[in-house]
Amino acid sequence: MKGQIFKIHSDFYYVDTAQGTYECKIREVLKKRKDAIVVGDFVELEQLNENSKQAFVSKVLPRKSFIPRPKVANVNQVIIVCALKEPELDFEQLNRYLSFCEYYNLHPVLCFNKNDLEGEEEIIAKIKKIYEPLNYDIIFTSALEGNGIQDFKALLKDRTTVLCGSSGVGKSSLINAIRPDLNLKTKQVSEKTERGTHTTRHCEIITLENNARIVDTPGFSQLRFDFLMPADVGLLFREIIEIQKQYGACKFSDCIHEHENGCTVQLHPEMMDETRYNSYLQFVKEAKEYKKQVTYSGKKTESKSKFVHNKQITKISSKKRQTSRRKSNQDIDKELNE
């Protein structure tokens, strides 16, 4: 018997199957797995007896996707929920979510909620100007008034979707709007901090009509780019990839698009919004911290090679492209010493 884990509580794994819901424990051999069993995993069960709704998880099936923070498997879409107001839209956080979707090869949708407040025309125009040219799917909703809820439901059909976003933006309210019987807890944004408080305490898959599943999570906390090398961060930004496709790669192979000579990205600032570029610089800063740790420890990771292999980017011929500045300086020193 096969099913999908939709909730984990203490040592119990709740599995949705064609025969109903089963409360399960995992076999001892699975406790020795390198990767923990998580919500979203498809598993095989051994039923205790014919009349019981209890079983053992005997096997974990291969994953199609995985998100480590929070740990969720077999997701194929991420809806990034932001509030147009209350709390104020944080572009860096939004770009952070988008970049993580790019890294894990998950389809992102931008959902701007609370589209029922006054004075939103300017921020809506800015959002469209930045993200529509990048071909991101965008919807505007109001869980309170029902605006855009049908568009929201249509996006969920036949997909397993993670909702992410800062606390207080209305994730639980959106789910309640399409499944009022769930009555998920919601809280108002604090007037003092202009932030909400997390009302979801654990990951859980909620099944909806039209073969739709939503993963309600406690939040994507502490998302930092402390696992990539600085030169790879640009692969997370669609406009940087597009600039290099149109105008060629940068002069140096280790260019990080800050202030280097011959940087193609720097030569075409009109193709990248300032908020996006500022986010990029922040992520590069975090990646530099990771690079220092790798340099000092002498340990290498596979994240760079796997990530670069999975990303398609037009690069000029190695014969035409210059080597890194460090290699160039080494060659000059060698000639002077000969």
mmCIF file of C-alpha atoms in Angstrom:
data_model
loop_
_atom_site.group_PDB
_atom_site.id
_atom_site.type_symbol
_atom_site.label_atom_id
_atom_site.label_comp_id
_atom_site.label_asym_id
_atom_site.label_seq_id
_atom_site.Cartn_x
_atom_site.Cartn_y
_atom_site.Cartn_z
ATOM 1 C CA MET A 1 0.000 0.000 0.000
ATOM 2 C CA LYS A 2 1.317 3.422 -0.991
ATOM 3 C CA GLY A 3 0.541 6.896 0.258
ATOM 4 C CA GLN A 4 1.891 10.358 1.025
ATOM 5 C CA ILE A 5 2.863 11.730 4.419
ATOM 6 C CA PHE A 6 0.738 14.807 5.061
ATOM 7 C CA LYS A 7 1.587 15.461 8.715
ATOM 8 C CA ILE A 8 4.211 14.488 11.280
ATOM 9 C CA HIS A 9 3.523 14.821 14.990
ATOM 10 C CA SER A 10 5.998 13.552 17.575
ATOM 11 C CA ASP A 11 6.938 10.055 16.367
ATOM 12 C CA PHE A 12 3.749 9.530 14.384
ATOM 13 C CA TYR A 13 3.533 9.884 10.601
ATOM 14 C CA TYR A 14 0.081 10.481 9.132
ATOM 15 C CA VAL A 15 -0.244 9.057 5.634
ATOM 16 C CA ASP A 16 -2.959 9.706 3.061
ATOM 17 C CA THR A 17 -3.751 6.614 0.961
ATOM 18 C CA ALA A 18 -6.491 5.465 -1.403
ATOM 19 C CA GLN A 19 -7.881 3.445 1.525
ATOM 20 C CA GLY A 20 -7.938 6.406 3.915
ATOM 21 C CA THR A 21 -5.642 7.979 6.502
ATOM 22 C CA TYR A 22 -3.185 5.843 8.458
ATOM 23 C CA GLU A 23 -1.327 6.662 11.658
ATOM 24 C CA CYS A 24 2.146 5.209 11.238
ATOM 25 C CA LYS A 25 5.467 4.525 12.864
ATOM 26 C CA ILE A 26 8.617 4.018 10.845
ATOM 27 C CA ARG A 27 10.667 0.837 10.722
ATOM 28 C CA GLU A 28 13.929 0.881 12.658
ATOM 29 C CA VAL A 29 15.955 0.490 9.485
ATOM 30 C CA LEU A 30 14.521 3.762 8.149
ATOM 31 C CA LYS A 31 15.609 5.633 11.274
ATOM 32 C CA LYS A 32 19.187 5.116 10.105
ATOM 33 C CA ARG A 33 18.587 6.983 6.847
ATOM 34 C CA LYS A 34 20.907 9.876 6.114
ATOM 35 C CA ASP A 35 17.922 11.962 5.013
ATOM 36 C CA ALA A 36 15.053 12.318 7.449
ATOM 37 C CA ILE A 37 11.548 11.372 6.346
ATOM 38 C CA VAL A 38 9.561 14.565 5.814
ATOM 39 C CA VAL A 39 6.091 15.825 4.971
ATOM 40 C CA GLY A 40 5.409 15.204 1.288
ATOM 41 C CA ASP A 41 7.352 11.958 1.043
ATOM 42 C CA PHE A 42 5.624 9.134 -0.820
ATOM 43 C CA VAL A 43 5.960 5.896 1.126
ATOM 44 C CA GLU A 44 5.000 2.232 1.201
ATOM 45 C CA LEU A 45 3.113 0.911 4.238
ATOM 46 C CA GLU A 46 2.747 -2.387 6.053
ATOM 47 C CA GLN A 47 -0.673 -2.504 7.695
ATOM 48 C CA LEU A 48 -0.756 -3.940 11.232
ATOM 49 C CA ASN A 49 -3.966 -5.855 10.499
ATOM 50 C CA GLU A 50 -6.872 -5.700 8.082
ATOM 51 C CA ASN A 51 -9.162 -3.790 10.433
ATOM 52 C CA SER A 52 -6.561 -1.320 11.681
ATOM 53 C CA LYS A 53 -5.811 2.191 10.490
ATOM 54 C CA GLN A 54 -2.312 1.877 11.903
ATOM 55 C CA ALA A 55 0.738 0.806 9.927
ATOM 56 C CA PHE A 56 4.510 0.876 9.601
ATOM 57 C CA VAL A 57 6.330 2.931 6.994
ATOM 58 C CA SER A 58 8.499 0.305 5.304
ATOM 59 C CA LYS A 59 9.937 2.207 2.357
ATOM 60 C CA VAL A 60 10.430 5.796 1.191
ATOM 61 C CA LEU A 61 10.000 6.316 -2.544
ATOM 62 C CA PRO A 62 12.368 8.541 -4.579
ATOM 63 C CA ARG A 63 11.706 12.262 -4.305
ATOM 64 C CA LYS A 64 10.992 14.517 -7.263
ATOM 65 C CA SER A 65 11.946 17.639 -5.314
ATOM 66 C CA PHE A 66 13.063 18.684 -1.851
ATOM 67 C CA ILE A 67 13.152 21.929 0.139
ATOM 68 C CA PRO A 68 15.405 21.864 3.221
ATOM 69 C CA ARG A 69 14.023 24.872 5.125
ATOM 70 C CA PRO A 70 11.329 23.943 6.026
ATOM 71 C CA LYS A 71 11.768 20.301 5.082
ATOM 72 C CA VAL A 72 9.162 19.368 2.469
ATOM 73 C CA ALA A 73 9.351 16.836 -0.368
ATOM 74 C CA ASN A 74 7.663 16.464 -3.763
ATOM 75 C CA VAL A 75 6.548 20.057 -4.189
ATOM 76 C CA ASN A 76 6.207 21.433 -7.716
ATOM 77 C CA GLN A 77 5.084 25.005 -7.075
ATOM 78 C CA VAL A 78 5.763 27.792 -4.591
ATOM 79 C CA ILE A 79 3.326 30.657 -4.138
ATOM 80 C CA ILE A 80 5.107 33.594 -2.537
ATOM 81 C CA VAL A 81 2.503 35.575 -0.622
ATOM 82 C CA CYS A 82 3.229 39.241 0.047
ATOM 83 C CA ALA A 83 1.052 42.008 1.423
ATOM 84 C CA LEU A 84 0.758 45.195 -0.581
ATOM 85 C CA LYS A 85 0.496 46.973 2.769
ATOM 86 C CA GLU A 86 0.435 46.051 6.439
ATOM 87 C CA PRO A 87 3.165 44.828 6.618
ATOM 88 C CA GLU A 88 5.029 46.939 4.077
ATOM 89 C CA LEU A 89 6.317 45.047 1.054
ATOM 90 C CA ASP A 90 9.901 43.871 1.616
ATOM 91 C CA PHE A 91 11.505 43.558 -1.828
ATOM 92 C CA GLU A 92 14.659 41.912 -0.515
ATOM 93 C CA GLN A 93 12.665 39.178 1.204
ATOM 94 C CA LEU A 94 10.582 38.685 -1.940
ATOM 95 C CA ASN A 95 13.724 38.375 -4.074
ATOM 96 C CA ARG A 96 15.160 35.969 -1.523
ATOM 97 C CA TYR A 97 12.155 33.652 -1.914
ATOM 98 C CA LEU A 98 12.364 33.917 -5.698
ATOM 99 C CA SER A 99 16.060 33.083 -5.705
ATOM 100 C CA PHE A 100 15.491 29.995 -3.574
ATOM 101 C CA CYS A 101 12.834 28.863 -6.052
ATOM 102 C CA GLU A 102 15.354 29.328 -8.858
ATOM 103 C CA TYR A 103 17.968 27.330 -6.965
ATOM 104 C CA TYR A 104 15.640 24.404 -6.212
ATOM 105 C CA ASN A 105 14.067 24.542 -9.680
ATOM 106 C CA LEU A 106 10.552 25.164 -8.361
ATOM 107 C CA HIS A 107 7.904 27.135 -10.231
ATOM 108 C CA PRO A 108 7.275 30.422 -8.361
ATOM 109 C CA VAL A 109 4.084 32.476 -8.369
ATOM 110 C CA LEU A 110 3.901 35.955 -6.861
ATOM 111 C CA CYS A 111 0.677 36.510 -4.935
ATOM 112 C CA PHE A 112 0.137 40.033 -3.639
ATOM 113 C CA ASN A 113 -2.565 39.914 -0.989
ATOM 114 C CA LYS A 114 -4.587 42.602 0.791
ATOM 115 C CA ASN A 115 -5.564 44.162 -2.530
ATOM 116 C CA ASP A 116 -8.372 46.005 -0.775
ATOM 117 C CA LEU A 117 -6.553 48.904 0.880
ATOM 118 C CA GLU A 118 -6.368 52.483 -0.354
ATOM 119 C CA GLY A 119 -3.360 54.009 -2.080
ATOM 120 C CA GLU A 120 -2.006 50.818 -3.648
ATOM 121 C CA GLU A 121 -1.793 52.008 -7.258
ATOM 122 C CA GLU A 122 1.843 53.123 -7.022
ATOM 123 C CA ILE A 123 3.159 49.908 -5.464
ATOM 124 C CA ILE A 124 1.162 47.760 -7.921
ATOM 125 C CA ALA A 125 2.665 49.683 -10.853
ATOM 126 C CA LYS A 126 6.159 49.176 -9.419
ATOM 127 C CA ILE A 127 5.596 45.441 -8.958
ATOM 128 C CA LYS A 128 4.442 45.024 -12.552
ATOM 129 C CA LYS A 129 7.356 47.072 -13.880
ATOM 130 C CA ILE A 130 9.916 44.916 -12.050
ATOM 131 C CA TYR A 131 8.540 41.382 -12.300
ATOM 132 C CA GLU A 132 6.410 41.153 -15.449
ATOM 133 C CA PRO A 133 9.448 41.501 -17.790
ATOM 134 C CA LEU A 134 11.044 38.584 -15.910
ATOM 135 C CA ASN A 135 8.079 36.333 -16.834
ATOM 136 C CA TYR A 136 7.044 35.582 -13.271
ATOM 137 C CA ASP A 137 3.376 34.689 -12.769
ATOM 138 C CA ILE A 138 1.662 37.411 -10.729
ATOM 139 C CA ILE A 139 -1.784 37.555 -9.128
ATOM 140 C CA PHE A 140 -3.428 40.111 -6.847
ATOM 141 C CA THR A 141 -5.829 38.898 -4.170
ATOM 142 C CA SER A 142 -7.907 39.996 -1.234
ATOM 143 C CA ALA A 143 -8.793 37.234 1.187
ATOM 144 C CA LEU A 144 -11.104 39.703 2.916
ATOM 145 C CA GLU A 145 -13.187 40.727 -0.103
ATOM 146 C CA GLY A 146 -12.638 37.671 -2.293
ATOM 147 C CA ASN A 147 -10.807 39.475 -5.085
ATOM 148 C CA GLY A 148 -8.611 37.144 -7.134
ATOM 149 C CA ILE A 149 -9.560 34.036 -5.138
ATOM 150 C CA GLN A 150 -10.720 32.173 -8.251
ATOM 151 C CA ASP A 151 -7.363 32.906 -9.903
ATOM 152 C CA PHE A 152 -5.668 31.627 -6.757
ATOM 153 C CA LYS A 153 -7.698 28.390 -6.843
ATOM 154 C CA ALA A 154 -6.932 27.855 -10.534
ATOM 155 C CA LEU A 155 -3.190 27.979 -9.830
ATOM 156 C CA LEU A 156 -3.521 25.168 -7.290
ATOM 157 C CA LYS A 157 -5.201 22.615 -9.577
ATOM 158 C CA ASP A 158 -3.262 19.340 -9.947
ATOM 159 C CA ARG A 159 -0.283 20.718 -8.035
ATOM 160 C CA THR A 160 1.365 20.388 -4.649
ATOM 161 C CA THR A 161 2.030 23.957 -3.596
ATOM 162 C CA VAL A 162 3.991 25.516 -0.771
ATOM 163 C CA LEU A 163 2.794 28.865 0.511
ATOM 164 C CA CYS A 164 5.614 31.030 1.786
ATOM 165 C CA GLY A 165 5.842 34.613 2.934
ATOM 166 C CA SER A 166 6.468 36.740 5.977
ATOM 167 C CA SER A 167 4.133 36.439 8.930
ATOM 168 C CA GLY A 168 1.016 38.566 8.748
ATOM 169 C CA VAL A 169 0.707 38.672 4.953
ATOM 170 C CA GLY A 170 -2.434 36.528 4.912
ATOM 171 C CA LYS A 171 -1.375 32.984 3.987
ATOM 172 C CA SER A 172 -3.837 31.343 6.378
ATOM 173 C CA SER A 173 -6.551 33.804 5.340
ATOM 174 C CA LEU A 174 -6.130 32.773 1.699
ATOM 175 C CA ILE A 175 -6.490 29.098 2.596
ATOM 176 C CA ASN A 176 -9.565 29.893 4.693
ATOM 177 C CA ALA A 177 -11.031 31.774 1.711
ATOM 178 C CA ILE A 178 -11.062 28.584 -0.383
ATOM 179 C CA ARG A 179 -11.676 26.138 2.489
ATOM 180 C CA PRO A 180 -13.673 27.994 5.184
ATOM 181 C CA ASP A 181 -14.256 24.739 7.066
ATOM 182 C CA LEU A 182 -10.552 24.585 7.975
ATOM 183 C CA ASN A 183 -10.821 27.769 10.042
ATOM 184 C CA LEU A 184 -7.044 28.191 10.241
ATOM 185 C CA LYS A 185 -5.873 30.601 12.912
ATOM 186 C CA THR A 186 -4.959 34.118 11.814
ATOM 187 C CA LYS A 187 -3.519 37.070 13.674
ATOM 188 C CA GLN A 188 -3.387 40.781 13.011
ATOM 189 C CA VAL A 189 -0.177 42.618 12.211
ATOM 190 C CA SER A 190 1.361 44.346 15.225
ATOM 191 C CA GLU A 191 1.016 48.137 15.062
ATOM 192 C CA LYS A 192 4.364 48.473 16.851
ATOM 193 C CA THR A 193 6.504 46.185 14.684
ATOM 194 C CA GLU A 194 4.346 46.154 11.517
ATOM 195 C CA ARG A 195 4.918 42.396 11.462
ATOM 196 C CA GLY A 196 2.695 39.437 12.070
ATOM 197 C CA THR A 197 3.306 36.454 14.289
ATOM 198 C CA HIS A 198 3.451 32.902 12.991
ATOM 199 C CA THR A 199 0.163 31.072 13.501
ATOM 200 C CA THR A 200 1.202 27.852 11.722
ATOM 201 C CA ARG A 201 3.293 25.634 14.014
ATOM 202 C CA HIS A 202 4.103 22.657 11.802
ATOM 203 C CA CYS A 203 4.137 21.542 8.164
ATOM 204 C CA GLU A 204 0.940 19.941 6.958
ATOM 205 C CA ILE A 205 -0.470 19.117 3.529
ATOM 206 C CA ILE A 206 -4.052 20.283 3.108
ATOM 207 C CA THR A 207 -6.049 18.534 0.374
ATOM 208 C CA LEU A 208 -8.414 20.636 -1.719
ATOM 209 C CA GLU A 209 -10.687 20.008 -4.683
ATOM 210 C CA ASN A 210 -9.343 19.452 -8.223
ATOM 211 C CA ASN A 211 -6.428 17.349 -6.979
ATOM 212 C CA ALA A 212 -4.873 20.395 -5.332
ATOM 213 C CA ARG A 213 -2.658 20.213 -2.267
ATOM 214 C CA ILE A 214 -1.289 23.080 -0.200
ATOM 215 C CA VAL A 215 1.608 22.703 2.202
ATOM 216 C CA ASP A 216 0.946 25.016 5.126
ATOM 217 C CA THR A 217 4.291 25.739 6.795
ATOM 218 C CA PRO A 218 5.490 27.694 9.837
ATOM 219 C CA GLY A 219 7.622 29.847 7.556
ATOM 220 C CA PHE A 220 10.856 29.885 5.607
ATOM 221 C CA SER A 221 13.010 31.300 8.375
ATOM 222 C CA GLN A 222 16.682 32.221 8.111
ATOM 223 C CA LEU A 223 16.961 31.916 4.351
ATOM 224 C CA ARG A 224 20.556 32.834 3.629
ATOM 225 C CA PHE A 225 22.871 32.175 0.722
ATOM 226 C CA ASP A 226 25.503 30.574 2.903
ATOM 227 C CA PHE A 227 25.859 27.527 0.661
ATOM 228 C CA LEU A 228 26.844 29.076 -2.700
ATOM 229 C CA MET A 229 30.013 30.603 -4.075
ATOM 230 C CA PRO A 230 29.671 34.334 -4.946
ATOM 231 C CA ALA A 231 30.102 33.780 -8.692
ATOM 232 C CA ASP A 232 27.049 31.469 -8.721
ATOM 233 C CA VAL A 233 24.565 33.932 -7.202
ATOM 234 C CA GLY A 234 23.997 35.598 -10.571
ATOM 235 C CA LEU A 235 22.472 32.359 -11.868
ATOM 236 C CA LEU A 236 19.541 32.973 -9.505
ATOM 237 C CA PHE A 237 18.585 36.228 -11.261
ATOM 238 C CA ARG A 238 16.816 35.939 -14.588
ATOM 239 C CA GLU A 239 17.821 39.409 -15.740
ATOM 240 C CA ILE A 240 21.530 38.697 -15.216
ATOM 241 C CA ILE A 241 21.212 35.535 -17.297
ATOM 242 C CA GLU A 242 19.325 37.483 -19.978
ATOM 243 C CA ILE A 243 21.949 40.264 -20.073
ATOM 244 C CA GLN A 244 24.693 37.723 -20.657
ATOM 245 C CA LYS A 245 22.643 35.946 -23.312
ATOM 246 C CA GLN A 246 22.131 39.200 -25.202
ATOM 247 C CA TYR A 247 25.504 40.871 -24.716
ATOM 248 C CA GLY A 248 27.906 38.051 -23.888
ATOM 249 C CA ALA A 249 29.611 36.932 -20.710
ATOM 250 C CA CYS A 250 31.711 39.216 -18.558
ATOM 251 C CA LYS A 251 35.411 39.793 -19.266
ATOM 252 C CA PHE A 252 36.588 37.748 -16.292
ATOM 253 C CA SER A 253 35.319 34.279 -15.441
ATOM 254 C CA ASP A 254 35.048 35.078 -11.710
ATOM 255 C CA CYS A 255 33.122 38.348 -12.168
ATOM 256 C CA ILE A 256 30.504 38.939 -9.477
ATOM 257 C CA HIS A 257 29.032 42.064 -11.110
ATOM 258 C CA GLU A 258 30.039 44.562 -8.428
ATOM 259 C CA HIS A 259 32.663 46.944 -9.863
ATOM 260 C CA GLU A 260 34.843 44.797 -12.118
ATOM 261 C CA ASN A 261 36.223 46.021 -15.441
ATOM 262 C CA GLY A 262 34.462 44.482 -18.406
ATOM 263 C CA CYS A 263 31.367 43.468 -16.436
ATOM 264 C CA THR A 264 28.501 43.021 -18.885
ATOM 265 C CA VAL A 265 25.897 43.490 -16.146
ATOM 266 C CA GLN A 266 27.425 46.813 -15.067
ATOM 267 C CA LEU A 267 27.366 48.014 -18.675
ATOM 268 C CA HIS A 268 23.579 47.513 -18.886
ATOM 269 C CA PRO A 269 22.058 48.825 -15.626
ATOM 270 C CA GLU A 270 18.793 49.620 -17.406
ATOM 271 C CA MET A 271 18.031 45.891 -17.579
ATOM 272 C CA MET A 272 18.007 45.335 -13.805
ATOM 273 C CA ASP A 273 15.844 47.175 -11.296
ATOM 274 C CA GLU A 274 17.656 48.806 -8.385
ATOM 275 C CA THR A 275 15.770 46.773 -5.762
ATOM 276 C CA ARG A 276 16.750 43.563 -7.535
ATOM 277 C CA TYR A 277 20.390 44.590 -7.858
ATOM 278 C CA ASN A 278 20.561 45.605 -4.186
ATOM 279 C CA SER A 279 19.153 42.193 -3.247
ATOM 280 C CA TYR A 280 21.740 40.549 -5.479
ATOM 281 C CA LEU A 281 24.565 42.425 -3.717
ATOM 282 C CA GLN A 282 23.246 41.318 -0.314
ATOM 283 C CA PHE A 283 23.137 37.679 -1.418
ATOM 284 C CA VAL A 284 26.685 37.956 -2.796
ATOM 285 C CA LYS A 285 27.789 39.312 0.577
ATOM 286 C CA GLU A 286 26.334 36.244 2.280
ATOM 287 C CA ALA A 287 27.994 33.973 -0.284
ATOM 288 C CA LYS A 288 31.344 35.656 0.387
ATOM 289 C CA GLU A 289 31.029 34.663 4.041
ATOM 290 C CA TYR A 290 30.490 31.081 2.917
ATOM 291 C CA LYS A 291 33.527 31.280 0.625
ATOM 292 C CA LYS A 292 35.676 32.374 3.570
ATOM 293 C CA GLN A 293 34.482 29.406 5.613
ATOM 294 C CA VAL A 294 35.280 27.011 2.766
ATOM 295 C CA THR A 295 38.705 28.594 2.269
ATOM 296 C CA TYR A 296 39.633 28.392 5.937
ATOM 297 C CA SER A 297 38.266 24.884 6.477
ATOM 298 C CA GLY A 298 39.577 23.459 3.223
ATOM 299 C CA LYS A 299 36.288 21.622 2.732
ATOM 300 C CA LYS A 300 34.560 21.558 -0.618
ATOM 301 C CA THR A 301 30.867 21.082 -1.263
ATOM 302 C CA GLU A 302 28.956 19.753 -4.255
ATOM 303 C CA SER A 303 26.405 22.564 -4.295
ATOM 304 C CA LYS A 304 28.349 24.677 -6.768
ATOM 305 C CA SER A 305 29.006 22.039 -9.395
ATOM 306 C CA LYS A 306 25.498 20.557 -9.237
ATOM 307 C CA PHE A 307 23.879 23.981 -9.375
ATOM 308 C CA VAL A 308 25.927 25.251 -12.300
ATOM 309 C CA HIS A 309 25.340 21.987 -14.168
ATOM 310 C CA ASN A 310 21.567 22.377 -13.827
ATOM 311 C CA LYS A 311 21.501 26.007 -14.948
ATOM 312 C CA GLN A 312 21.655 26.831 -18.630
ATOM 313 C CA ILE A 313 23.502 30.064 -19.411
ATOM 314 C CA THR A 314 25.110 31.228 -22.633
ATOM 315 C CA LYS A 315 28.865 31.559 -22.215
ATOM 316 C CA ILE A 316 31.438 32.749 -24.724
ATOM 317 C CA SER A 317 34.161 30.429 -25.928
ATOM 318 C CA SER A 318 36.970 29.723 -23.492
ATOM 319 C CA LYS A 319 39.391 30.868 -26.192
ATOM 320 C CA LYS A 320 37.732 34.289 -26.354
ATOM 321 C CA ARG A 321 36.978 34.638 -22.666
ATOM 322 C CA GLN A 322 39.669 35.898 -20.353
ATOM 323 C CA THR A 323 40.786 33.947 -17.336
ATOM 324 C CA SER A 324 40.269 35.175 -13.800
ATOM 325 C CA ARG A 325 42.138 38.240 -12.556
ATOM 326 C CA ARG A 326 44.126 36.101 -10.128
ATOM 327 C CA LYS A 327 45.350 33.860 -12.964
ATOM 328 C CA SER A 328 46.202 36.909 -15.078
ATOM 329 C CA ASN A 329 48.271 38.405 -12.267
ATOM 330 C CA GLN A 330 50.049 35.086 -11.735
ATOM 331 C CA ASP A 331 51.003 34.947 -15.423
ATOM 332 C CA ILE A 332 52.396 38.487 -15.271
ATOM 333 C CA ASP A 333 54.470 37.663 -12.185
ATOM 334 C CA LYS A 334 55.796 34.556 -13.914
ATOM 335 C CA GLU A 335 56.946 36.565 -16.941
ATOM 336 C CA LEU A 336 58.686 39.156 -14.743
ATOM 337 C CA ASN A 337 60.563 36.457 -12.850
ATOM 338 C CA GLU A 338 61.820 34.682 -15.964
#
